[in-house]
Backbone as JSON Lines, residues from 0, in Angstrom:
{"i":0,"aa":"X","n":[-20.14,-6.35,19.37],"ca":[-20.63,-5.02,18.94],"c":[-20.54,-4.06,20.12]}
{"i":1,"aa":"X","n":[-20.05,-2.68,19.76],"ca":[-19.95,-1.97,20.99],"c":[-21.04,-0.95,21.19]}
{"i":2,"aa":"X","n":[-21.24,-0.85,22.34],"ca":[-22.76,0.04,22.54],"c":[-22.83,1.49,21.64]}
{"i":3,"aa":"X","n":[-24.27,1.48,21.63],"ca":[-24.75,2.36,20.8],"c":[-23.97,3.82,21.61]}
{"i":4,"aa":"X","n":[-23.91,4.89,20.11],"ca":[-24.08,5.91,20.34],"c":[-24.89,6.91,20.63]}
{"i":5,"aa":"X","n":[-25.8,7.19,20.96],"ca":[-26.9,8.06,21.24],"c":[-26.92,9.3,21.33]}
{"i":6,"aa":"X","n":[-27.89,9.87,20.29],"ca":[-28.1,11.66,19.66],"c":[-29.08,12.04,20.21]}
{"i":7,"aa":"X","n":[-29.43,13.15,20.64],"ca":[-30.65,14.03,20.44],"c":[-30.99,13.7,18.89]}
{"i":8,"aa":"X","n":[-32.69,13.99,18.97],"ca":[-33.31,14.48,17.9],"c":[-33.06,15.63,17.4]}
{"i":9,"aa":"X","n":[-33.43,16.94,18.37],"ca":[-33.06,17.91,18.03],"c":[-31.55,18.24,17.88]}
{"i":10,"aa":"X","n":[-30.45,17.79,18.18],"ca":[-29.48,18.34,17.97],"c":[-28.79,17.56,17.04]}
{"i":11,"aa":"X","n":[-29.42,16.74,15.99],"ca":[-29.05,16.58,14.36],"c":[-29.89,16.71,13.37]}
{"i":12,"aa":"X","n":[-29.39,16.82,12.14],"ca":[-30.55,16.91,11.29],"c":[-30.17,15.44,9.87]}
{"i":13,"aa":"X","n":[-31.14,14.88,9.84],"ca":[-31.02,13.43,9.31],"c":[-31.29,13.87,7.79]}
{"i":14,"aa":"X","n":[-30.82,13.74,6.81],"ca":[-30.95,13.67,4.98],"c":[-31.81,12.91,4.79]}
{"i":15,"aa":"X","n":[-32.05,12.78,3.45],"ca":[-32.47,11.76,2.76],"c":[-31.84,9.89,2.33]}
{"i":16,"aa":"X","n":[-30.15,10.46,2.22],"ca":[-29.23,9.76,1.59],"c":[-28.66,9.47,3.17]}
{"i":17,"aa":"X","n":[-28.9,9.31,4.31],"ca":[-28.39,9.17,5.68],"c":[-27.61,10.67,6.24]}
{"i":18,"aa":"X","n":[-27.17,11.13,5.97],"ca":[-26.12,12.09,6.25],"c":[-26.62,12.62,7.5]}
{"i":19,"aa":"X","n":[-25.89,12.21,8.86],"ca":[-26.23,13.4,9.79],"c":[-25.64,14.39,10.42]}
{"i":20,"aa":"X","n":[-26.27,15.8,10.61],"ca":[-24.92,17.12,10.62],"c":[-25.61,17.41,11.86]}
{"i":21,"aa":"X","n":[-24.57,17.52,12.64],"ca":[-25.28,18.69,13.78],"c":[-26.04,19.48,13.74]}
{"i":22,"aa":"X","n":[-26.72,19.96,14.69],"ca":[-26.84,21.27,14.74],"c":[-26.07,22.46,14.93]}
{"i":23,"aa":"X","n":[-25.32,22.0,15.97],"ca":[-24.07,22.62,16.03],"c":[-23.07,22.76,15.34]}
{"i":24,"aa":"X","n":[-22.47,22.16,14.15],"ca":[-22.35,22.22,13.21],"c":[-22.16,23.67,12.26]}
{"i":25,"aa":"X","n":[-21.33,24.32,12.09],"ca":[-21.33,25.51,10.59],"c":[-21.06,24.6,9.4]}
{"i":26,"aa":"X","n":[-22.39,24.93,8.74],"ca":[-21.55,24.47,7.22],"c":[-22.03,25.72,6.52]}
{"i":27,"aa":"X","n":[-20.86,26.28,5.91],"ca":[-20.94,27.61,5.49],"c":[-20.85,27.1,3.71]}
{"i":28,"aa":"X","n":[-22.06,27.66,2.96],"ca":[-22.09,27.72,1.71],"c":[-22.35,26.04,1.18]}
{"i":29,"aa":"X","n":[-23.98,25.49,1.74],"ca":[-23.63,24.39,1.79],"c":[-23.81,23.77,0.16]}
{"i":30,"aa":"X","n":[-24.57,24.97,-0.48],"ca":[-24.37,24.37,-1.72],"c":[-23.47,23.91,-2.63]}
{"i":31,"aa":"X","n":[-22.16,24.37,-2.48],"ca":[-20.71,23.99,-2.54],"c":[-20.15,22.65,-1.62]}
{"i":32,"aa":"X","n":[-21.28,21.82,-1.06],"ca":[-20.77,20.84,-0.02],"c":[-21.64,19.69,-0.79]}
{"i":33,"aa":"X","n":[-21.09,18.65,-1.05],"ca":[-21.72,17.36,-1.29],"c":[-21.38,16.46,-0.64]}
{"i":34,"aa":"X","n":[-22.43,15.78,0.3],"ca":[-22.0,14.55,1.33],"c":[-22.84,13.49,0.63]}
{"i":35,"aa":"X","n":[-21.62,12.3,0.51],"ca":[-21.96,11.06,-0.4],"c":[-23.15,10.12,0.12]}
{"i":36,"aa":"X","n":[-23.63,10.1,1.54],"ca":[-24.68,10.01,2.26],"c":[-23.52,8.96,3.37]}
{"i":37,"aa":"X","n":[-24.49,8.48,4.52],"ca":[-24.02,7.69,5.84],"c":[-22.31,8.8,6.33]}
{"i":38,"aa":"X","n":[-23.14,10.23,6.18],"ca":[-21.18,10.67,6.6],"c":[-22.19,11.27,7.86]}
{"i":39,"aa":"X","n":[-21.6,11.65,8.89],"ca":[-21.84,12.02,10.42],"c":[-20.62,13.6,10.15]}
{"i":40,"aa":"X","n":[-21.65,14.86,10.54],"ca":[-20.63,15.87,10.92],"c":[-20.75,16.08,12.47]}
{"i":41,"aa":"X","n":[-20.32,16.21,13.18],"ca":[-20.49,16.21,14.53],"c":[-20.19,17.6,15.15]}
{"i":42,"aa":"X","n":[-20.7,17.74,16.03],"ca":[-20.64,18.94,16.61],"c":[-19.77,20.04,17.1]}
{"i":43,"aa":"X","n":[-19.91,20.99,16.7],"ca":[-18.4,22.18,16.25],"c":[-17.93,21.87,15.41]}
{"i":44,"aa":"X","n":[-18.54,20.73,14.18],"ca":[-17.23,21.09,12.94],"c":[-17.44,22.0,12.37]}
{"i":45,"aa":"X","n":[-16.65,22.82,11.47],"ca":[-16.87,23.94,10.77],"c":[-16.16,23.27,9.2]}
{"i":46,"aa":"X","n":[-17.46,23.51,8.31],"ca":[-16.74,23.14,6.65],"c":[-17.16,24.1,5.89]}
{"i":47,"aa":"X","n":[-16.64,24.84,5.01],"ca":[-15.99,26.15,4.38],"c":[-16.65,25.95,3.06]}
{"i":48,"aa":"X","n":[-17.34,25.76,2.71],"ca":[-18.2,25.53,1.42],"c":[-18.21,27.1,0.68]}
{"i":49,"aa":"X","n":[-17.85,28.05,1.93],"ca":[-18.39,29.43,0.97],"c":[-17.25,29.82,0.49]}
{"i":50,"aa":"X","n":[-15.95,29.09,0.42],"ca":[-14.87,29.77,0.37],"c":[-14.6,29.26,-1.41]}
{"i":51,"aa":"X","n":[-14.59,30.58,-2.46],"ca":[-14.35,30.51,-3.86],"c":[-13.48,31.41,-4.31]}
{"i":52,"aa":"X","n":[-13.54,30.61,-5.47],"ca":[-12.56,31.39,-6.94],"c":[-13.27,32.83,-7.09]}
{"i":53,"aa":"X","n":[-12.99,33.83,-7.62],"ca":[-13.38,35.03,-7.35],"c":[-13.79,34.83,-8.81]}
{"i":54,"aa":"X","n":[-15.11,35.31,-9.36],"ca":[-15.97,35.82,-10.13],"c":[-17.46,34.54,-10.05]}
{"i":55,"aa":"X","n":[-18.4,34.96,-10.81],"ca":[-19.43,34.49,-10.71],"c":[-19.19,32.56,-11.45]}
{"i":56,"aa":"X","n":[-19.67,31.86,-11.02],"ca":[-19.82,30.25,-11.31],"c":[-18.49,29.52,-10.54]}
{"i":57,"aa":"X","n":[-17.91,30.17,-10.35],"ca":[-16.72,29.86,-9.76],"c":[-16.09,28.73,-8.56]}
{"i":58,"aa":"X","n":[-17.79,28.56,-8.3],"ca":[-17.85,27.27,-6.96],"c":[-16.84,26.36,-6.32]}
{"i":59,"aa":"X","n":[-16.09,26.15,-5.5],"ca":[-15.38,25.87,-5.38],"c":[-15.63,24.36,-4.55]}
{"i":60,"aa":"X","n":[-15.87,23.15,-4.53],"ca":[-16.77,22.29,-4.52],"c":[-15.66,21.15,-3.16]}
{"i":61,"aa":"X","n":[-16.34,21.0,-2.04],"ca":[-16.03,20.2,-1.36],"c":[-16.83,19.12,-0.61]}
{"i":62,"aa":"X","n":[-16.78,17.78,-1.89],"ca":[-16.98,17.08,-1.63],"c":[-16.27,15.72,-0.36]}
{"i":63,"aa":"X","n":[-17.6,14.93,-0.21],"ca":[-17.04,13.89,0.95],"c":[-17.74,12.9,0.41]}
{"i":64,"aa":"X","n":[-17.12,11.59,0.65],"ca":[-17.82,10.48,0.11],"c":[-19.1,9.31,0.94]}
{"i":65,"aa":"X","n":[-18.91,7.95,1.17],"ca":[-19.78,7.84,1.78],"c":[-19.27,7.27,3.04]}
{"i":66,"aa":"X","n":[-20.02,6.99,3.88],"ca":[-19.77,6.68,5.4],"c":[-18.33,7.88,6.28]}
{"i":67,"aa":"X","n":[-18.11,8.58,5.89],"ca":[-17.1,9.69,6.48],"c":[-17.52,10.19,7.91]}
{"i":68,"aa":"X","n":[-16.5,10.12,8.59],"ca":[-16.97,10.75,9.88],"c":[-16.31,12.11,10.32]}
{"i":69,"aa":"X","n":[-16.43,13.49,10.37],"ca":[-15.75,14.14,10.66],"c":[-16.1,14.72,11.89]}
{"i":70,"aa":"X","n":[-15.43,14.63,12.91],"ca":[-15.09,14.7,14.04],"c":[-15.44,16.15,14.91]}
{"i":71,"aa":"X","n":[-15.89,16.08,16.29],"ca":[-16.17,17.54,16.99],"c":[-14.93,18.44,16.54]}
{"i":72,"aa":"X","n":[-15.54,19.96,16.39],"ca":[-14.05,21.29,16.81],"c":[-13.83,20.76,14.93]}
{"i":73,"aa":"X","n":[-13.79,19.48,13.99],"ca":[-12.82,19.93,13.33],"c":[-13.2,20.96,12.25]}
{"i":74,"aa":"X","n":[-12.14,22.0,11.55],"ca":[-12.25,22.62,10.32],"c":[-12.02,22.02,9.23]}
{"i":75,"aa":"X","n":[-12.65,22.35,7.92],"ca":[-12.2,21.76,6.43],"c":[-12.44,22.74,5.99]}
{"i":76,"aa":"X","n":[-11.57,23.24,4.9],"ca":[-11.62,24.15,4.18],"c":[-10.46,23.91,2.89]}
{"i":77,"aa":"X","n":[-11.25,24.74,1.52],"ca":[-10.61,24.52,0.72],"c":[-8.75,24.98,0.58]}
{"i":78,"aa":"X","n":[-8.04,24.28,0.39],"ca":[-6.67,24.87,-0.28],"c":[-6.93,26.14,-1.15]}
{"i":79,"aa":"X","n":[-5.65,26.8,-0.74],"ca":[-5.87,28.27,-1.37],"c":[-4.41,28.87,-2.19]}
{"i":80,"aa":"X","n":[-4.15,29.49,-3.29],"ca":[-2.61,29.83,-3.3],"c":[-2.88,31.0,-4.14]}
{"i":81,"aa":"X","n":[-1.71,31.65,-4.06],"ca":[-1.73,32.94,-5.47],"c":[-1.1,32.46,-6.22]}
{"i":82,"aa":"X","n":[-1.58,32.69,-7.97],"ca":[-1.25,31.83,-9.26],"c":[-0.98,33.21,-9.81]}
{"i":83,"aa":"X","n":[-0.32,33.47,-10.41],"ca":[-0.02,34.96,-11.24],"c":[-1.04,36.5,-10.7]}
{"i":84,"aa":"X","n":[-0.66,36.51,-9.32],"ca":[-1.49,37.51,-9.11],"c":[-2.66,37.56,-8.51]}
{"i":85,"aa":"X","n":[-3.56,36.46,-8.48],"ca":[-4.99,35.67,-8.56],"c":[-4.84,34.92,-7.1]}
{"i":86,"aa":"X","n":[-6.01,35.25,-6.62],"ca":[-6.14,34.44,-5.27],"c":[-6.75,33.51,-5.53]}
{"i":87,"aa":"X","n":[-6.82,32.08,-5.21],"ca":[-7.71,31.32,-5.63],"c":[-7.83,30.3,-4.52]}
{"i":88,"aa":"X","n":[-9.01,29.59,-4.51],"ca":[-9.32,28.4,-4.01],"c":[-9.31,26.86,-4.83]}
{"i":89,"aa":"X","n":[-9.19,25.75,-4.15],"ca":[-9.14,24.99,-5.13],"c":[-10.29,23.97,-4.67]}
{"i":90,"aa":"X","n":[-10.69,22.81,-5.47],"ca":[-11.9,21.79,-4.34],"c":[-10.82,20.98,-3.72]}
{"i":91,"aa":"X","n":[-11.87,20.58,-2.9],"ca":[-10.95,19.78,-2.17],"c":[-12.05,18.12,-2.61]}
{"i":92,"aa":"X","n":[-11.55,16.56,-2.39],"ca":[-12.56,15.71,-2.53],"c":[-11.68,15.32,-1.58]}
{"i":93,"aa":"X","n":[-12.81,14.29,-1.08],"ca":[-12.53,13.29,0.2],"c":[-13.21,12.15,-0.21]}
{"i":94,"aa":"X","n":[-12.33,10.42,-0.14],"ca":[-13.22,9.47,-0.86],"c":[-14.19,9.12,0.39]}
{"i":95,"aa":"X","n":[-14.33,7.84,0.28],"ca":[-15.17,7.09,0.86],"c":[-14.49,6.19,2.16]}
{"i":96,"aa":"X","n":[-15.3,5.83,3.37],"ca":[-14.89,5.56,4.29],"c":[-13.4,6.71,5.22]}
{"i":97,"aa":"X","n":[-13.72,7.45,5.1],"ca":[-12.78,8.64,5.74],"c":[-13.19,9.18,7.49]}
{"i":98,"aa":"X","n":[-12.4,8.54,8.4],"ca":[-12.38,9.33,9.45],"c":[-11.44,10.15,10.13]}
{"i":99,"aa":"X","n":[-12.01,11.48,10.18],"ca":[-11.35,13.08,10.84],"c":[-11.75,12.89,11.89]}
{"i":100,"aa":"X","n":[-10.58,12.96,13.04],"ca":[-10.7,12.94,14.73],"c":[-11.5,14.48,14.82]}
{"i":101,"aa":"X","n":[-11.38,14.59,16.4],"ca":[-12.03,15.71,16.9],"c":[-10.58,16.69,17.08]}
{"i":102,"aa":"X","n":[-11.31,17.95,16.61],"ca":[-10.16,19.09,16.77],"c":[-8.74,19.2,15.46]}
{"i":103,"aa":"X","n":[-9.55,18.81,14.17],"ca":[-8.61,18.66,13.2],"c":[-8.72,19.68,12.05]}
{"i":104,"aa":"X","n":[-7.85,19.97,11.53],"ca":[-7.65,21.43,10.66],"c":[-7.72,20.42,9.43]}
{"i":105,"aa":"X","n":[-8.14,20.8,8.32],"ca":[-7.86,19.73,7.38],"c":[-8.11,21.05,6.16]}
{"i":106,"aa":"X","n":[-6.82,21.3,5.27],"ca":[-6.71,21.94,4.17],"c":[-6.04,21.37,3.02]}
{"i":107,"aa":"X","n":[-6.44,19.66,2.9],"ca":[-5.69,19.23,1.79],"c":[-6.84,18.81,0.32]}
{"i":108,"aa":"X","n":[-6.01,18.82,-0.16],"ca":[-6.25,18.74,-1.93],"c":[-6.99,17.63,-2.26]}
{"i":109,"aa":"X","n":[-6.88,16.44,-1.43],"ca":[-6.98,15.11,-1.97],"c":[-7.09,14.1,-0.47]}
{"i":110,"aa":"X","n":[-8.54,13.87,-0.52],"ca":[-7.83,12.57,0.52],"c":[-8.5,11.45,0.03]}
{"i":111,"aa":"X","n":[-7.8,10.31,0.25],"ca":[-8.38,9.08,-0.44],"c":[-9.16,8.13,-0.03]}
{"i":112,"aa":"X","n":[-9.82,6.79,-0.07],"ca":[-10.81,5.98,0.16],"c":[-9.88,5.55,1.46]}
{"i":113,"aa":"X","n":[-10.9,5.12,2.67],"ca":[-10.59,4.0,3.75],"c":[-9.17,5.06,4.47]}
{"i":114,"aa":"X","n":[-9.51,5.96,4.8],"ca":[-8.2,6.72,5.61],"c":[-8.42,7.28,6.72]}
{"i":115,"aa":"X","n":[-7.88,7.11,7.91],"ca":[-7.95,7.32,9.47],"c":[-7.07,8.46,9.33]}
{"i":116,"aa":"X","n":[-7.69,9.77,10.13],"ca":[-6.94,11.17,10.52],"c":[-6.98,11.39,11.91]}
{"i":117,"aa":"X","n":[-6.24,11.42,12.85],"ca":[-6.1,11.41,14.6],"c":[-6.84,12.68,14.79]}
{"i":118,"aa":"X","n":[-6.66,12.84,15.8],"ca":[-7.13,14.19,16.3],"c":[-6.19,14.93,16.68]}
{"i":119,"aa":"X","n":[-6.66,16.6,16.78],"ca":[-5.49,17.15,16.84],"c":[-4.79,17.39,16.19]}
{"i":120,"aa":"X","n":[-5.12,17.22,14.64],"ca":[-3.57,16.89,13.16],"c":[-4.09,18.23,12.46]}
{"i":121,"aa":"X","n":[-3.09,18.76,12.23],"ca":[-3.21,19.81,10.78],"c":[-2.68,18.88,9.71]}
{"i":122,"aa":"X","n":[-3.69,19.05,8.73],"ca":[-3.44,18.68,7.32],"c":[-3.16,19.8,6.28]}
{"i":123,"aa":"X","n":[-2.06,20.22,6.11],"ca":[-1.44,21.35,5.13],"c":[-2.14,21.74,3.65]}
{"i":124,"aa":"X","n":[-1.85,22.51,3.13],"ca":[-2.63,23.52,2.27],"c":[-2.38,21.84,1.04]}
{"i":125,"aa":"X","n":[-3.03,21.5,-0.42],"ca":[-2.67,20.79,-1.08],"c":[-2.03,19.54,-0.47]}
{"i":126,"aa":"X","n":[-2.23,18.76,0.65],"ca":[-1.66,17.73,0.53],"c":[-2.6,16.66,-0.25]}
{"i":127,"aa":"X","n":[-1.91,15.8,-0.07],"ca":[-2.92,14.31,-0.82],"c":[-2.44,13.22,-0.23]}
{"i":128,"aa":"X","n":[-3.45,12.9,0.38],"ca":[-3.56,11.66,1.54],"c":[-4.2,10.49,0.38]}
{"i":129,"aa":"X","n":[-3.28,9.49,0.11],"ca":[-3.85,8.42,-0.7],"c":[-4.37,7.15,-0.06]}
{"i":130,"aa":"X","n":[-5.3,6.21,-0.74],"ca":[-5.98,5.45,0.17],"c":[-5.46,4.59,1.22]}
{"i":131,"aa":"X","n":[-6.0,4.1,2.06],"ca":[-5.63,3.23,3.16],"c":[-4.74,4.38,3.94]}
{"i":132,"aa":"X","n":[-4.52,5.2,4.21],"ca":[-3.14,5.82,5.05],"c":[-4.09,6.1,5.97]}
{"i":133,"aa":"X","n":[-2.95,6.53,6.94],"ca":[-3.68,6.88,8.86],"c":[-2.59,7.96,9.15]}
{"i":134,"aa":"X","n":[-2.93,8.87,10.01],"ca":[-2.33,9.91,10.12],"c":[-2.47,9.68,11.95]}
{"i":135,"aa":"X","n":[-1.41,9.84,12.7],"ca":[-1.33,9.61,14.16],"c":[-1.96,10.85,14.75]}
{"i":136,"aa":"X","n":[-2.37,10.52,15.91],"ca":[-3.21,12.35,16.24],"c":[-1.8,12.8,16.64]}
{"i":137,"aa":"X","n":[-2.43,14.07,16.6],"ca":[-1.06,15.55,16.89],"c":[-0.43,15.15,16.3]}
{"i":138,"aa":"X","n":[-0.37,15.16,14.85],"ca":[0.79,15.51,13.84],"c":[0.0,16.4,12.8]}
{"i":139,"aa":"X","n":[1.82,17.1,12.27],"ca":[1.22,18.05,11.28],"c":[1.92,17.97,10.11]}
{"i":140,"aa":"X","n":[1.09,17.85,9.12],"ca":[1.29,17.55,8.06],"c":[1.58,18.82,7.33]}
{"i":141,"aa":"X","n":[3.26,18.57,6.69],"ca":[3.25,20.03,5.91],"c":[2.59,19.82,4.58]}
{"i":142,"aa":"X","n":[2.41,21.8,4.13],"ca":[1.87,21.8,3.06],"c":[1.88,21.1,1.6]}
{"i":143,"aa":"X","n":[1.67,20.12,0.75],"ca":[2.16,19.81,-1.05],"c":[2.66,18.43,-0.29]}
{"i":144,"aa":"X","n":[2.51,17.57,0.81],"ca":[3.28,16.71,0.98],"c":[2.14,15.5,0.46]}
{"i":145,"aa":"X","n":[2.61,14.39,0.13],"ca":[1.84,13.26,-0.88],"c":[2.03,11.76,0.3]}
{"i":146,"aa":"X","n":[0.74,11.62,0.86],"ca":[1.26,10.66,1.82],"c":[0.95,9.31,1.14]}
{"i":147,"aa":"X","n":[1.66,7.74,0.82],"ca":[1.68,7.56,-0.06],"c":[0.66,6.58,0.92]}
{"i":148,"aa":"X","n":[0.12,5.1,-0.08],"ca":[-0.98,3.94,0.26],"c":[-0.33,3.36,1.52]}
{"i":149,"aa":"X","n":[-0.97,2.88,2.3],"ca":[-0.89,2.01,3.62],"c":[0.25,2.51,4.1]}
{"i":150,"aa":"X","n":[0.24,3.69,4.42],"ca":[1.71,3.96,5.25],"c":[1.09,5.2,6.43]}
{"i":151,"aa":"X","n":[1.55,4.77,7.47],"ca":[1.16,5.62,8.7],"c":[2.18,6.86,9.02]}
{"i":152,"aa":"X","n":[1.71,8.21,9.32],"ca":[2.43,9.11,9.23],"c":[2.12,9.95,10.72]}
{"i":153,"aa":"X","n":[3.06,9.74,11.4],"ca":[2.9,10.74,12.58],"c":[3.93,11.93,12.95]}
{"i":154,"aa":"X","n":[3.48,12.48,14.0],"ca":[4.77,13.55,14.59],"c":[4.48,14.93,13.65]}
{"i":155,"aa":"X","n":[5.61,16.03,14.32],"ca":[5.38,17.17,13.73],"c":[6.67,17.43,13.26]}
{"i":156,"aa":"X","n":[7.54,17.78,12.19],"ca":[6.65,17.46,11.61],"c":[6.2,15.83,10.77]}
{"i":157,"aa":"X","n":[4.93,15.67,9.91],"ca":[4.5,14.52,10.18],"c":[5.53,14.05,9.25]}
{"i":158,"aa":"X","n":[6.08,12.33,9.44],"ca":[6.82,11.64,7.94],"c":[6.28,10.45,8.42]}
{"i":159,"aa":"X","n":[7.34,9.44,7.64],"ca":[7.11,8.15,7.48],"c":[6.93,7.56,8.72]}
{"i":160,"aa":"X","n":[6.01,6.84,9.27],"ca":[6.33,5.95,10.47],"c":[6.76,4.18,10.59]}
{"i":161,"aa":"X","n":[5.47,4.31,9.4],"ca":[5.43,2.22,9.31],"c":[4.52,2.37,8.35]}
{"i":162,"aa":"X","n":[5.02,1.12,7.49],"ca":[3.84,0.38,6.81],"c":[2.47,0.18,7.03]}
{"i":163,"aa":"X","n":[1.33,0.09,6.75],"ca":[0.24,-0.58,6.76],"c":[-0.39,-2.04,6.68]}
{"i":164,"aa":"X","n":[-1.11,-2.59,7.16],"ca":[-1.24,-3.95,6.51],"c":[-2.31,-3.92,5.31]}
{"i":165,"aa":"X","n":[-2.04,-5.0,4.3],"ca":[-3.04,-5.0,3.36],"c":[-4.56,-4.56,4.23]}
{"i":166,"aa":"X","n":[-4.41,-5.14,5.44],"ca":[-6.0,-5.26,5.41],"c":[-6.76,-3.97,5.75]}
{"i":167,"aa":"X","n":[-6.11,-3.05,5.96],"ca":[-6.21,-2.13,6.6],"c":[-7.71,-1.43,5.84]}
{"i":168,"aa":"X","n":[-7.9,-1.18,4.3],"ca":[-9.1,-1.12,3.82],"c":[-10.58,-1.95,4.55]}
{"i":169,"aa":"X","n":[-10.42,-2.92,4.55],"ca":[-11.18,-3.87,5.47],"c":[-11.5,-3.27,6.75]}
{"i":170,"aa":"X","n":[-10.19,-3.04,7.64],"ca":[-10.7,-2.63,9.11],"c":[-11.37,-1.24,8.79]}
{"i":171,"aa":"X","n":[-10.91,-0.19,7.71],"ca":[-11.42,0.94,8.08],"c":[-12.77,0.58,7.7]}
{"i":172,"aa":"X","n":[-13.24,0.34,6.65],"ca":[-14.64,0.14,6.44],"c":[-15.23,-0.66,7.22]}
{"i":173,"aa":"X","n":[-15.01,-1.39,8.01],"ca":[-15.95,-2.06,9.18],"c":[-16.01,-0.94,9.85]}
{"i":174,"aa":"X","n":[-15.03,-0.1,10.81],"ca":[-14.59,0.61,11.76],"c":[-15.82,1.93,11.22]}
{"i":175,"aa":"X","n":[-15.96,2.3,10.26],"ca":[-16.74,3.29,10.02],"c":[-18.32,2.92,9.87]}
{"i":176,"aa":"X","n":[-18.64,1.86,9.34],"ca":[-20.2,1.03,9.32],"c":[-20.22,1.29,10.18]}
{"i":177,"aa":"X","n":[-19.81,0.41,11.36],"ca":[-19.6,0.17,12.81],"c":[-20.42,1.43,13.07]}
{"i":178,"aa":"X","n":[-19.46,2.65,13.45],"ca":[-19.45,3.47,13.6],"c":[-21.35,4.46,13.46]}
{"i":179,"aa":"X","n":[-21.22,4.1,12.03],"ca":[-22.65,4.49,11.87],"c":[-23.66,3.68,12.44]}
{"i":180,"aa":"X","n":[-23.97,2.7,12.32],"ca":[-24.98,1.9,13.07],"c":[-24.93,2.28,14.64]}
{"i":181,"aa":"X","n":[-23.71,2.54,15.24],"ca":[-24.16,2.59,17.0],"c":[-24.25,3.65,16.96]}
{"i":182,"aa":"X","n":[-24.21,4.75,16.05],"ca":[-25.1,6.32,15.68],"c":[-26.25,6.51,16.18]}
{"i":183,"aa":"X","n":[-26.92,6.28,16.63],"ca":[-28.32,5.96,16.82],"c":[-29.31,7.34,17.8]}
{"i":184,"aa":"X","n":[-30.45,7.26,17.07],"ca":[-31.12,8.49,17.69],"c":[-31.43,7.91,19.25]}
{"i":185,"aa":"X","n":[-31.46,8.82,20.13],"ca":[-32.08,8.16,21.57],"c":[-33.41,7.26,21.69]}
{"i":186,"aa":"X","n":[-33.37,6.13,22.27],"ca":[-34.52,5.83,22.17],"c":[-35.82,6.26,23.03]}
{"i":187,"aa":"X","n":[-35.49,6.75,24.19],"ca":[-36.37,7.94,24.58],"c":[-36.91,9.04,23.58]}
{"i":188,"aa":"X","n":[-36.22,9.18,22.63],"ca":[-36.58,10.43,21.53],"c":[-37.09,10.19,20.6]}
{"i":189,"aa":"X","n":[-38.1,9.02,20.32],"ca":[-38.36,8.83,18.98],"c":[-39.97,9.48,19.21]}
{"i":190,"aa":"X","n":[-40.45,9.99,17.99],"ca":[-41.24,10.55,17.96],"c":[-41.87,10.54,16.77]}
């Protein structure tokens, strides 16, 4: 087991369902944000919750699933396009077990269960990252591109690199538990 991570008290704020967000942290429009619980936002991410379809109910909903880690510096924000005239936003979902490095742009449509994102990566307007995939840091993913199951995608721009191994679901979900458990508030700080 590798040593704990250690937070300020004050500089997160702990849920009900685990979820912990910085303080530092923007989450803009968080009622448009659903975190599946055990997801970590870390400090300087910025997630775009206020960004909608233009008229009233219109919410534009960006969800994350459970254990997700999204990374210092990164942005998420919804995909956006003009449809006959019409500006629009679209949701974006993110499954379960999902980690976003530090310093990552992420504007895709779809990302799927158990998927590693490097740091440093733009993720293009509508892509769809399907489960098990890993994205190498500093690559950029163009816009509408469909990255398919267990296949690793690096470079700019990003394509095919290699296969995955079956097990790769397995490591990510340890790799992210993991992850949360050496989360840990300081133990000087408990109060």
């Amino acid at each position: 087991m590798d040593d704990p991570i250690y937070y300020a008290k004050n500089e997160y704020i702990e849920t009900d369902t685990g979820n912990k967000v910085s303080r530092r942290a923007t989450i803009a429009g968080p009622q448009n944000i659903i975190l599946g619980g055990k997801t970590i936002i870390a400090s300087g991410a910025i997630i775009r919750g206020d960004l909608r379809r233009t008229g009233p109910g219109h919410a534009v909903v960006i969800s994350l699933g459970r254990y997700c880690l999204v990374g210092e510096g990164c942005v998420m924000r919804p995909p956006y396009k003009t449809y006959r005239g019409n500006f629009n936003y679209y949701p974006m979902k993110i499954g379960d077990h999902v980690h976003v490095g530090a310093n990552t742009i992420v504007e895709a449509a779809q990302i799927g269960n158990h998927v590693e994102i490097g740091k440093n990566c733009v993720i293009g307007k509508f892509t769809i990252i399907k489960d098990c995939a890993r994205i190498a840091d500093n690559t950029v993913v163009p816009p509408n591109t469909v990255i398919p199951a267990l296949s690793l995608f690096g470079g700019s721009p990003g394509r095919f690199l290699d296969d995955l191994p079956e097990s790769t679901q397995e490591i990510v979900e340890a790799m992210t538990k993991q992850y949360y458990t050496r989360f840990q508030l300081h133990p000087n700080d408990r109060s």
